[in-house]
Amino acid sequence: MESRAPSVGARISHNGHLGTIKYVGPVDNTPGLWLGVEWDSPDRGKHDGNKDGKQYFTCRFKTSGSFIRPTSHILYGISFLEALSAKYIETLHGSKSQETVTLGSSQGVIQVEAVSLDKIREKFARLDRLREVSLENANVVKGDPSGSILNICPNIRGLDISQNLLPSWEAVAQITQELPLLQRLSLNRNRLQMPTNYDVLTNAFLKLTEIHLNDTLMTWTDMQTITASMPQLQAIEMGYNRLTRLGSDKPPTSYNSTVLFFNLDSNSCSDWIHICSSLREYKSLQRVVLTSNSVETIPFPEYPSDFLPGIKYLSLSDNRIRGWDAIDALSCWLPGLETLTIGGNALRGNQSRPLLIARIPSLRTLDGAAISSRERTDSELFYMSSIMQKEFKTHYHWKNLCKKHGRPDEVQETRKTQNKLGNQLMDLKLYRFEQFMEQNNQFPDAPEATLRVLPSMSLRILRLKICKVLKCDARHINITFWLRMGHGALAKLDNEHDSRDLDWLGIENDSQIIYQVQ
């Protein structure tokens, strides 16, 4: 580790915690020298640089600052090649040596004798052959003398230098400009100062197609400024950056026309119009992740020029969407949307899947499950029947659905249509498994619950629906389901049939489904 006098702006590691020195000097009423540190973790410190009413330095967060003494426990980082050698080059033990190896998965129980492990060590020591390199949390602080990285490891395509001590984008460029084949770069959880000289970025990211900037606390404008130097960029990850807004009043002069994918997971964006306005400049954009943001309402666009026709994939899971008008508006904003994940929102009603399918005509996959042509037809007919008793003329897709399926008579045909669709819905009776069911072939008089479903529903969707009724998470518990046959025997509903429709499996009206939580 490099040892030097501390300076403002230096990145440090102290007992495993990363931070940036923001102040070097005395503190009133205390002897000696102090370092004012802003920790990467917002909860690591005790204040925001203000002590006893005096502001020594500033922090992003109220509890991310503290004072520490300069000690030998503070690490100031190593160069890229030092970290690379420390991880990938191991001292040879001798070509004829026999070694005892402990299998990692055995927790020290299983040990085996191995011969000629030096051949493997020599293979990994060939740094010029490395294609994928991970130096996460390796205390990397800088590059190396000009030409060193290019000579030693020129073939790196993917590089992860997340959670290191890199102080600025100049330090990143010092490394990447000597990796001419670099395509994927992860800089998650770094705290990078913007460059003072943008010329250093010119040749640093020429072939980069994917960059991860999660939890870097970068602003949207700073991201656009940096990525302007990445002419082939296709994917940008900006999750966990505490973003509330994306664009600014003064947009940058150029955008990456090549970007296909944005991941904005776990931010705090809420203004849908502002989000779309910020993304509209990315003309090639196809996939957007907005999981765990704060979107609550989606108004209808005012002009056709507001549309984002190129977006085919959208994740809106775990937001705050409640009203169905937002879904109608979404289909208008994104007329080419094919895949949507929207679980974890508070949409009203027990039949949310068919209503979602009917309200977004372009949709092909919903929450990970493909939409068959039959399910779409059933969903649209169900949607039409559900709004016949309401002011259906105000529903956004009513006219198009009438053109597709025929317009029901508003008076005489209402009852007939309801009866027809009512016959399509099935009642499934749900029972908890008890031992006497197999022994005596007897069932309780009343089921625990009755579900109304469409015959075209897949077994996978039925499982999720039952788990929702039982208020349990299928990811964390094991639930077994059976179908009670006509002669009383129980037929297990295996996972291998999850893609099959219920009617294909022989599940019909008044079928009895038995479940057991194991």
C-alpha positions as a Python dict, from the first residue, in 0.01 Angstrom:
ca = {
    (1, 'M'): (0, 0, 0),
    (2, 'E'): (116, 347, -81),
    (3, 'S'): (194, 569, 217),
    (4, 'R'): (182, 946, 181),
    (5, 'A'): (65, 1258, 362),
    (6, 'P'): (-312, 1297, 345),
    (7, 'S'): (-459, 1567, 122),
    (8, 'V'): (-806, 1702, 58),
    (9, 'G'): (-982, 1500, -212),
    (10, 'A'): (-788, 1181, -146),
    (11, 'R'): (-985, 859, -126),
    (12, 'I'): (-920, 633, 173),
    (13, 'S'): (-1010, 296, 317),
    (14, 'H'): (-1032, 280, 696),
    (15, 'N'): (-1118, -51, 861),
    (16, 'G'): (-1298, -155, 543),
    (17, 'H'): (-1501, 167, 510),
    (18, 'L'): (-1441, 390, 207),
    (19, 'G'): (-1448, 767, 216),
    (20, 'T'): (-1309, 1095, 81),
    (21, 'I'): (-1094, 1338, 278),
    (22, 'K'): (-1270, 1674, 282),
    (23, 'Y'): (-1064, 1854, 547),
    (24, 'V'): (-710, 1835, 689),
    (25, 'G'): (-620, 2049, 990),
    (26, 'P'): (-697, 2130, 1351),
    (27, 'V'): (-1033, 2109, 1524),
    (28, 'D'): (-1116, 2369, 1789),
    (29, 'N'): (-1052, 2271, 2151),
    (30, 'T'): (-866, 1950, 2052),
    (31, 'P'): (-492, 1895, 2005),
    (32, 'G'): (-320, 1762, 1695),
    (33, 'L'): (-414, 1703, 1332),
    (34, 'W'): (-753, 1573, 1219),
    (35, 'L'): (-891, 1440, 894),
    (36, 'G'): (-1247, 1534, 806),
    (37, 'V'): (-1392, 1243, 609),
    (38, 'E'): (-1712, 1208, 409),
    (39, 'W'): (-1791, 836, 411),
    (40, 'D'): (-1944, 662, 110),
    (41, 'S'): (-2208, 516, 340),
    (42, 'P'): (-2454, 791, 443),
    (43, 'D'): (-2494, 638, 790),
    (44, 'R'): (-2127, 581, 868),
    (45, 'G'): (-2054, 924, 1018),
    (46, 'K'): (-2196, 1143, 1294),
    (47, 'H'): (-2250, 1481, 1127),
    (48, 'D'): (-2223, 1671, 798),
    (49, 'G'): (-1892, 1842, 867),
    (50, 'N'): (-2033, 2079, 1129),
    (51, 'K'): (-1886, 2039, 1476),
    (52, 'D'): (-1986, 2258, 1771),
    (53, 'G'): (-2145, 2509, 1536),
    (54, 'K'): (-1844, 2542, 1303),
    (55, 'Q'): (-1863, 2410, 945),
    (56, 'Y'): (-1529, 2246, 864),
    (57, 'F'): (-1647, 2073, 545),
    (58, 'T'): (-1970, 1976, 371),
    (59, 'C'): (-2132, 1638, 299),
    (60, 'R'): (-2415, 1512, 83),
    (61, 'F'): (-2585, 1356, 384),
    (62, 'K'): (-2634, 1473, 742),
    (63, 'T'): (-2470, 1167, 896),
    (64, 'S'): (-2192, 1082, 650),
    (65, 'G'): (-1912, 1293, 800),
    (66, 'S'): (-1673, 1241, 1087),
    (67, 'F'): (-1322, 1329, 1209),
    (68, 'I'): (-1046, 1070, 1239),
    (69, 'R'): (-678, 1082, 1327),
    (70, 'P'): (-411, 1007, 1062),
    (71, 'T'): (-298, 650, 1144),
    (72, 'S'): (-129, 357, 978),
    (73, 'H'): (-468, 188, 951),
    (74, 'I'): (-567, 429, 674),
    (75, 'L'): (-508, 285, 325),
    (76, 'Y'): (-459, 525, 34),
    (77, 'G'): (-481, 266, -243),
    (78, 'I'): (-268, 91, -502),
    (79, 'S'): (-235, 106, -879),
    (80, 'F'): (-441, -96, -1125),
    (81, 'L'): (-160, -338, -1216),
    (82, 'E'): (-67, -389, -849),
    (83, 'A'): (-425, -494, -777),
    (84, 'L'): (-438, -710, -1091),
    (85, 'S'): (-117, -892, -1000),
    (86, 'A'): (-225, -941, -638),
    (87, 'K'): (-543, -1115, -750),
    (88, 'Y'): (-438, -1311, -1056),
    (89, 'I'): (-73, -1395, -995),
    (90, 'E'): (7, -1650, -725),
    (91, 'T'): (357, -1756, -621),
    (92, 'L'): (457, -2090, -776),
    (93, 'H'): (509, -2375, -527),
    (94, 'G'): (741, -2588, -738),
    (95, 'S'): (655, -2809, -1035),
    (96, 'K'): (670, -3139, -840),
    (97, 'S'): (505, -3024, -521),
    (98, 'Q'): (198, -3206, -387),
    (99, 'E'): (-55, -2982, -215),
    (100, 'T'): (-355, -3028, 11),
    (101, 'V'): (-662, -2845, -119),
    (102, 'T'): (-972, -2779, 89),
    (103, 'L'): (-1295, -2780, -109),
    (104, 'G'): (-1467, -2449, -47),
    (105, 'S'): (-1820, -2588, -51),
    (106, 'S'): (-1736, -2839, 223),
    (107, 'Q'): (-1662, -2571, 486),
    (108, 'G'): (-1322, -2724, 556),
    (109, 'V'): (-1445, -3082, 595),
    (110, 'I'): (-1321, -3228, 265),
    (111, 'Q'): (-951, -3210, 175),
    (112, 'V'): (-791, -3360, -134),
    (113, 'E'): (-434, -3404, -253),
    (114, 'A'): (-351, -3226, -579),
    (115, 'V'): (-40, -3239, -796),
    (116, 'S'): (98, -2982, -1043),
    (117, 'L'): (-127, -2695, -946),
    (118, 'D'): (147, -2467, -1072),
    (119, 'K'): (25, -2531, -1427),
    (120, 'I'): (-306, -2371, -1333),
    (121, 'R'): (-127, -2085, -1158),
    (122, 'E'): (85, -2023, -1467),
    (123, 'K'): (-227, -2016, -1683),
    (124, 'F'): (-395, -1753, -1467),
    (125, 'A'): (-69, -1559, -1447),
    (126, 'R'): (-84, -1495, -1822),
    (127, 'L'): (-239, -1153, -1781),
    (128, 'D'): (-226, -1092, -2155),
    (129, 'R'): (-493, -1362, -2199),
    (130, 'L'): (-742, -1211, -1957),
    (131, 'R'): (-1076, -1116, -2112),
    (132, 'E'): (-1292, -1058, -1801),
    (133, 'V'): (-1140, -893, -1493),
    (134, 'S'): (-1301, -822, -1156),
    (135, 'L'): (-1117, -596, -912),
    (136, 'E'): (-1412, -499, -696),
    (137, 'N'): (-1313, -350, -360),
    (138, 'A'): (-943, -389, -439),
    (139, 'N'): (-838, -37, -325),
    (140, 'V'): (-750, 71, -681),
    (141, 'V'): (-672, 443, -678),
    (142, 'K'): (-492, 511, -1007),
    (143, 'G'): (-355, 376, -1331),
    (144, 'D'): (8, 296, -1409),
    (145, 'P'): (289, 457, -1611),
    (146, 'S'): (194, 515, -1974),
    (147, 'G'): (199, 197, -2182),
    (148, 'S'): (223, -44, -1887),
    (149, 'I'): (-138, -164, -1888),
    (150, 'L'): (-146, -189, -2267),
    (151, 'N'): (166, -407, -2266),
    (152, 'I'): (55, -639, -1985),
    (153, 'C'): (-321, -694, -2034),
    (154, 'P'): (-436, -548, -2368),
    (155, 'N'): (-717, -799, -2430),
    (156, 'I'): (-957, -713, -2147),
    (157, 'R'): (-1317, -687, -2273),
    (158, 'G'): (-1502, -668, -1942),
    (159, 'L'): (-1374, -480, -1636),
    (160, 'D'): (-1533, -446, -1291),
    (161, 'I'): (-1362, -186, -1072),
    (162, 'S'): (-1660, -120, -849),
    (163, 'Q'): (-1621, 13, -493),
    (164, 'N'): (-1263, 131, -517),
    (165, 'L'): (-1067, 444, -427),
    (166, 'L'): (-1066, 605, -771),
    (167, 'P'): (-1101, 980, -704),
    (168, 'S'): (-1206, 1108, -1047),
    (169, 'W'): (-1293, 1030, -1408),
    (170, 'E'): (-935, 1121, -1502),
    (171, 'A'): (-819, 824, -1291),
    (172, 'V'): (-1067, 597, -1467),
    (173, 'A'): (-957, 721, -1809),
    (174, 'Q'): (-593, 663, -1716),
    (175, 'I'): (-678, 292, -1696),
    (176, 'T'): (-933, 248, -1976),
    (177, 'Q'): (-746, 440, -2245),
    (178, 'E'): (-492, 155, -2241),
    (179, 'L'): (-760, -112, -2287),
    (180, 'P'): (-846, -70, -2656),
    (181, 'L'): (-1088, -368, -2664),
    (182, 'L'): (-1286, -273, -2352),
    (183, 'Q'): (-1662, -319, -2404),
    (184, 'R'): (-1810, -349, -2051),
    (185, 'L'): (-1718, -133, -1752),
    (186, 'S'): (-1860, -147, -1398),
    (187, 'L'): (-1797, 152, -1173),
    (188, 'N'): (-2068, 85, -916),
    (189, 'R'): (-2033, 241, -569),
    (190, 'N'): (-1743, 469, -664),
    (191, 'R'): (-1739, 841, -583),
    (192, 'L'): (-1594, 1007, -891),
    (193, 'Q'): (-1525, 1376, -932),
    (194, 'M'): (-1606, 1521, -1273),
    (195, 'P'): (-1295, 1585, -1487),
    (196, 'T'): (-1131, 1925, -1505),
    (197, 'N'): (-997, 1838, -1852),
    (198, 'Y'): (-1247, 1653, -2070),
    (199, 'D'): (-986, 1588, -2338),
    (200, 'V'): (-859, 1292, -2134),
    (201, 'L'): (-1186, 1111, -2207),
    (202, 'T'): (-1158, 1138, -2585),
    (203, 'N'): (-986, 802, -2645),
    (204, 'A'): (-1076, 630, -2318),
    (205, 'F'): (-1407, 462, -2411),
    (206, 'L'): (-1408, 422, -2788),
    (207, 'K'): (-1546, 65, -2796),
    (208, 'L'): (-1744, 69, -2473),
    (209, 'T'): (-2100, -66, -2516),
    (210, 'E'): (-2211, -109, -2153),
    (211, 'I'): (-2145, 96, -1840),
    (212, 'H'): (-2269, 43, -1482),
    (213, 'L'): (-2293, 354, -1266),
    (214, 'N'): (-2516, 221, -988),
    (215, 'D'): (-2487, 389, -647),
    (216, 'T'): (-2231, 642, -771),
    (217, 'L'): (-2461, 936, -677),
    (218, 'M'): (-2407, 1080, -1025),
    (219, 'T'): (-2663, 1325, -1155),
    (220, 'W'): (-2839, 1267, -1486),
    (221, 'T'): (-2663, 1566, -1642),
    (222, 'D'): (-2319, 1446, -1530),
    (223, 'M'): (-2393, 1102, -1673),
    (224, 'Q'): (-2486, 1254, -2009),
    (225, 'T'): (-2172, 1466, -2009),
    (226, 'I'): (-1949, 1163, -1945),
    (227, 'T'): (-2124, 922, -2182),
    (228, 'A'): (-2095, 1173, -2467),
    (229, 'S'): (-1738, 1037, -2494),
    (230, 'M'): (-1868, 681, -2553),
    (231, 'P'): (-1968, 666, -2922),
    (232, 'Q'): (-2076, 297, -2924),
    (233, 'L'): (-2258, 287, -2590),
    (234, 'Q'): (-2574, 72, -2582),
    (235, 'A'): (-2656, 8, -2214),
    (236, 'I'): (-2646, 244, -1914),
    (237, 'E'): (-2722, 147, -1554),
    (238, 'M'): (-2799, 434, -1314),
    (239, 'G'): (-2975, 254, -1028),
    (240, 'Y'): (-2965, 348, -658),
    (241, 'N'): (-2848, 705, -732),
    (242, 'R'): (-3124, 884, -536),
    (243, 'L'): (-3243, 1055, -853),
    (244, 'T'): (-3566, 1251, -827),
    (245, 'R'): (-3537, 1412, -1171),
    (246, 'L'): (-3347, 1318, -1484),
    (247, 'G'): (-3305, 1614, -1716),
    (248, 'S'): (-3225, 1977, -1645),
    (249, 'D'): (-3337, 2312, -1782),
    (250, 'K'): (-3023, 2325, -1997),
    (251, 'P'): (-2983, 1992, -2180),
    (252, 'P'): (-2645, 1881, -2313),
    (253, 'T'): (-2562, 1950, -2674),
    (254, 'S'): (-2538, 1583, -2777),
    (255, 'Y'): (-2688, 1247, -2684),
    (256, 'N'): (-2585, 888, -2746),
    (257, 'S'): (-2804, 787, -3039),
    (258, 'T'): (-2683, 428, -2992),
    (259, 'V'): (-2825, 369, -2641),
    (260, 'L'): (-3078, 82, -2633),
    (261, 'F'): (-3120, 20, -2258),
    (262, 'F'): (-3155, 229, -1942),
    (263, 'N'): (-3171, 83, -1591),
    (264, 'L'): (-3300, 339, -1338),
    (265, 'D'): (-3389, 87, -1066),
    (266, 'S'): (-3445, 207, -708),
    (267, 'N'): (-3439, 583, -758),
    (268, 'S'): (-3711, 831, -656),
    (269, 'C'): (-3842, 952, -990),
    (270, 'S'): (-4215, 1033, -987),
    (271, 'D'): (-4293, 1275, -1272),
    (272, 'W'): (-4388, 1056, -1569),
    (273, 'I'): (-4395, 1342, -1820),
    (274, 'H'): (-4050, 1453, -1711),
    (275, 'I'): (-3916, 1095, -1733),
    (276, 'C'): (-4044, 1055, -2089),
    (277, 'S'): (-3915, 1397, -2190),
    (278, 'S'): (-3568, 1302, -2065),
    (279, 'L'): (-3568, 966, -2245),
    (280, 'R'): (-3713, 1094, -2572),
    (281, 'E'): (-3377, 1223, -2697),
    (282, 'Y'): (-3241, 867, -2703),
    (283, 'K'): (-3384, 778, -3043),
    (284, 'S'): (-3277, 411, -3037),
    (285, 'L'): (-3401, 337, -2684),
    (286, 'Q'): (-3590, 5, -2654),
    (287, 'R'): (-3570, -112, -2291),
    (288, 'V'): (-3629, 89, -1970),
    (289, 'V'): (-3624, -29, -1608),
    (290, 'L'): (-3805, 197, -1359),
    (291, 'T'): (-3852, -62, -1085),
    (292, 'S'): (-3887, 72, -728),
    (293, 'N'): (-3933, 438, -815),
    (294, 'S'): (-4220, 665, -707),
    (295, 'V'): (-4440, 681, -1017),
    (296, 'E'): (-4803, 721, -906),
    (297, 'T'): (-4991, 875, -1198),
    (298, 'I'): (-4947, 861, -1575),
    (299, 'P'): (-5141, 1135, -1757),
    (300, 'F'): (-5229, 1108, -2125),
    (301, 'P'): (-4978, 1268, -2364),
    (302, 'E'): (-5086, 1599, -2515),
    (303, 'Y'): (-4935, 1549, -2862),
    (304, 'P'): (-4834, 1251, -3080),
    (305, 'S'): (-4480, 1387, -3071),
    (306, 'D'): (-4473, 1296, -2700),
    (307, 'F'): (-4497, 923, -2780),
    (308, 'L'): (-4202, 686, -2732),
    (309, 'P'): (-4277, 431, -3006),
    (310, 'G'): (-3941, 256, -2989),
    (311, 'I'): (-3970, 128, -2630),
    (312, 'K'): (-4062, -242, -2630),
    (313, 'Y'): (-3974, -338, -2271),
    (314, 'L'): (-4071, -153, -1951),
    (315, 'S'): (-4044, -249, -1585),
    (316, 'L'): (-4270, -49, -1352),
    (317, 'S'): (-4276, -301, -1066),
    (318, 'D'): (-4297, -173, -709),
    (319, 'N'): (-4410, 181, -788),
    (320, 'R'): (-4726, 352, -656),
    (321, 'I'): (-4965, 316, -950),
    (322, 'R'): (-5327, 275, -839),
    (323, 'G'): (-5562, 395, -1112),
    (324, 'W'): (-5650, 215, -1433),
    (325, 'D'): (-5640, 543, -1624),
    (326, 'A'): (-5262, 526, -1585),
    (327, 'I'): (-5258, 196, -1777),
    (328, 'D'): (-5470, 341, -2060),
    (329, 'A'): (-5233, 638, -2078),
    (330, 'L'): (-4931, 406, -2072),
    (331, 'S'): (-5054, 226, -2384),
    (332, 'C'): (-5077, 566, -2553),
    (333, 'W'): (-4728, 681, -2449),
    (334, 'L'): (-4570, 348, -2555),
    (335, 'P'): (-4765, 219, -2858),
    (336, 'G'): (-4499, -43, -2933),
    (337, 'L'): (-4475, -188, -2580),
    (338, 'E'): (-4441, -568, -2592),
    (339, 'T'): (-4313, -665, -2245),
    (340, 'L'): (-4429, -516, -1915),
    (341, 'T'): (-4358, -599, -1552),
    (342, 'I'): (-4588, -415, -1314),
    (343, 'G'): (-4621, -632, -1002),
    (344, 'G'): (-4607, -461, -665),
    (345, 'N'): (-4844, -178, -759),
    (346, 'A'): (-5184, -122, -598),
    (347, 'L'): (-5409, -160, -901),
    (348, 'R'): (-5768, -217, -792),
    (349, 'G'): (-5960, -537, -869),
    (350, 'N'): (-5910, -913, -850),
    (351, 'Q'): (-5879, -963, -1226),
    (352, 'S'): (-5586, -732, -1288),
    (353, 'R'): (-5408, -953, -1545),
    (354, 'P'): (-5692, -971, -1803),
    (355, 'L'): (-5765, -602, -1755),
    (356, 'L'): (-5401, -514, -1810),
    (357, 'I'): (-5385, -728, -2122),
    (358, 'A'): (-5701, -572, -2265),
    (359, 'R'): (-5586, -216, -2198),
    (360, 'I'): (-5245, -255, -2369),
    (361, 'P'): (-5312, -396, -2720),
    (362, 'S'): (-4945, -434, -2817),
    (363, 'L'): (-4848, -640, -2510),
    (364, 'R'): (-4703, -989, -2564),
    (365, 'T'): (-4558, -1069, -2220),
    (366, 'L'): (-4690, -956, -1881),
    (367, 'D'): (-4500, -1008, -1554),
    (368, 'G'): (-4287, -1282, -1708),
    (369, 'A'): (-4574, -1485, -1857),
    (370, 'A'): (-4640, -1493, -2232),
    (371, 'I'): (-4984, -1384, -2357),
    (372, 'S'): (-5142, -1631, -2597),
    (373, 'S'): (-5386, -1518, -2865),
    (374, 'R'): (-5665, -1698, -2684),
    (375, 'E'): (-5583, -1529, -2353),
    (376, 'R'): (-5588, -1192, -2527),
    (377, 'T'): (-5928, -1258, -2679),
    (378, 'D'): (-6071, -1381, -2348),
    (379, 'S'): (-5921, -1084, -2165),
    (380, 'E'): (-6062, -830, -2409),
    (381, 'L'): (-6409, -986, -2398),
    (382, 'F'): (-6395, -995, -2020),
    (383, 'Y'): (-6290, -630, -2014),
    (384, 'M'): (-6577, -532, -2245),
    (385, 'S'): (-6830, -715, -2029),
    (386, 'S'): (-6693, -558, -1712),
    (387, 'I'): (-6749, -204, -1839),
    (388, 'M'): (-7087, -255, -2009),
    (389, 'Q'): (-7267, -138, -1696),
    (390, 'K'): (-7051, 174, -1673),
    (391, 'E'): (-6988, 474, -1893),
    (392, 'F'): (-6811, 254, -2142),
    (393, 'K'): (-6792, 523, -2410),
    (394, 'T'): (-6531, 703, -2198),
    (395, 'H'): (-6297, 402, -2194),
    (396, 'Y'): (-5992, 465, -2409),
    (397, 'H'): (-5990, 134, -2604),
    (398, 'W'): (-6367, 82, -2631),
    (399, 'K'): (-6401, 180, -3000),
    (400, 'N'): (-6106, -31, -3113),
    (401, 'L'): (-6231, -333, -2918),
    (402, 'C'): (-6575, -293, -3075),
    (403, 'K'): (-6416, -291, -3421),
    (404, 'K'): (-6224, -607, -3335),
    (405, 'H'): (-6495, -812, -3159),
    (406, 'G'): (-6816, -643, -3269),
    (407, 'R'): (-7018, -384, -3081),
    (408, 'P'): (-7253, -534, -2822),
    (409, 'D'): (-7606, -396, -2822),
    (410, 'E'): (-7623, -149, -2535),
    (411, 'V'): (-7963, -270, -2418),
    (412, 'Q'): (-8084, -601, -2562),
    (413, 'E'): (-7750, -774, -2593),
    (414, 'T'): (-7605, -673, -2257),
    (415, 'R'): (-7756, -966, -2069),
    (416, 'K'): (-7669, -1209, -2348),
    (417, 'T'): (-7308, -1093, -2356),
    (418, 'Q'): (-7277, -1115, -1980),
    (419, 'N'): (-7419, -1467, -1982),
    (420, 'K'): (-7178, -1573, -2251),
    (421, 'L'): (-6875, -1437, -2070),
    (422, 'G'): (-7008, -1560, -1739),
    (423, 'N'): (-7007, -1910, -1882),
    (424, 'Q'): (-6644, -1867, -1979),
    (425, 'L'): (-6538, -1788, -1623),
    (426, 'M'): (-6485, -2091, -1401),
    (427, 'D'): (-6527, -2128, -1026),
    (428, 'L'): (-6244, -2321, -863),
    (429, 'K'): (-6283, -2439, -504),
    (430, 'L'): (-5973, -2428, -285),
    (431, 'Y'): (-5914, -2670, 7),
    (432, 'R'): (-5624, -2721, 248),
    (433, 'F'): (-5488, -3078, 235),
    (434, 'E'): (-5585, -3305, 524),
    (435, 'Q'): (-5490, -3671, 567),
    (436, 'F'): (-5852, -3791, 578),
    (437, 'M'): (-5905, -3666, 222),
    (438, 'E'): (-5703, -3958, 83),
    (439, 'Q'): (-5819, -4212, 341),
    (440, 'N'): (-6196, -4149, 337),
    (441, 'N'): (-6235, -3952, 16),
    (442, 'Q'): (-6425, -3688, 211),
    (443, 'F'): (-6409, -3310, 177),
    (444, 'P'): (-6534, -3027, 397),
    (445, 'D'): (-6869, -2884, 295),
    (446, 'A'): (-6732, -2535, 237),
    (447, 'P'): (-6402, -2456, 61),
    (448, 'E'): (-6151, -2211, 207),
    (449, 'A'): (-6192, -1990, -97),
    (450, 'T'): (-6349, -1983, -441),
    (451, 'L'): (-6158, -1838, -735),
    (452, 'R'): (-6310, -1712, -1061),
    (453, 'V'): (-6068, -1760, -1350),
    (454, 'L'): (-6060, -1789, -1727),
    (455, 'P'): (-6004, -2133, -1887),
    (456, 'S'): (-5718, -1983, -2089),
    (457, 'M'): (-5522, -1894, -1774),
    (458, 'S'): (-5192, -2082, -1746),
    (459, 'L'): (-5118, -2309, -1450),
    (460, 'R'): (-4830, -2081, -1352),
    (461, 'I'): (-5060, -1780, -1323),
    (462, 'L'): (-5310, -1988, -1124),
    (463, 'R'): (-5035, -2081, -876),
    (464, 'L'): (-4945, -1716, -826),
    (465, 'K'): (-5312, -1623, -787),
    (466, 'I'): (-5368, -1891, -523),
    (467, 'C'): (-5056, -1780, -334),
    (468, 'K'): (-5189, -1425, -339),
    (469, 'V'): (-5521, -1541, -195),
    (470, 'L'): (-5335, -1739, 74),
    (471, 'K'): (-5115, -1433, 143),
    (472, 'C'): (-4791, -1626, 104),
    (473, 'D'): (-4480, -1573, -109),
    (474, 'A'): (-4420, -1864, -347),
    (475, 'R'): (-4050, -1769, -366),
    (476, 'H'): (-3988, -1849, 1),
    (477, 'I'): (-4213, -2150, 68),
    (478, 'N'): (-4292, -2476, -108),
    (479, 'I'): (-4659, -2530, -197),
    (480, 'T'): (-4792, -2849, -360),
    (481, 'F'): (-5120, -2849, -553),
    (482, 'W'): (-5352, -3136, -653),
    (483, 'L'): (-5663, -3160, -868),
    (484, 'R'): (-5938, -3383, -734),
    (485, 'M'): (-6049, -3615, -1014),
    (486, 'G'): (-6403, -3740, -1072),
    (487, 'H'): (-6337, -4076, -900),
    (488, 'G'): (-6191, -3901, -594),
    (489, 'A'): (-5819, -3954, -663),
    (490, 'L'): (-5581, -3659, -629),
    (491, 'A'): (-5374, -3572, -939),
    (492, 'K'): (-5063, -3366, -867),
    (493, 'L'): (-5024, -3045, -1069),
    (494, 'D'): (-4653, -3057, -1153),
    (495, 'N'): (-4444, -2752, -1241),
    (496, 'E'): (-4362, -2902, -1580),
    (497, 'H'): (-4717, -2817, -1692),
    (498, 'D'): (-4700, -2452, -1580),
    (499, 'S'): (-4724, -2320, -1936),
    (500, 'R'): (-5042, -2520, -2012),
    (501, 'D'): (-5390, -2367, -2007),
    (502, 'L'): (-5631, -2481, -1737),
    (503, 'D'): (-5876, -2627, -1987),
    (504, 'W'): (-5594, -2836, -2141),
    (505, 'L'): (-5526, -2980, -1795),
    (506, 'G'): (-5891, -3076, -1752),
    (507, 'I'): (-5963, -2810, -1492),
    (508, 'E'): (-6322, -2696, -1533),
    (509, 'N'): (-6601, -2519, -1347),
    (510, 'D'): (-6636, -2630, -981),
    (511, 'S'): (-6306, -2820, -991),
    (512, 'Q'): (-6155, -2880, -649),
    (513, 'I'): (-5794, -2768, -595),
    (514, 'I'): (-5612, -2898, -287),
    (515, 'Y'): (-5297, -2734, -154),
    (516, 'Q'): (-5036, -2822, 106),
    (517, 'V'): (-4773, -2586, 247),
    (518, 'Q'): (-4452, -2779, 318),
}
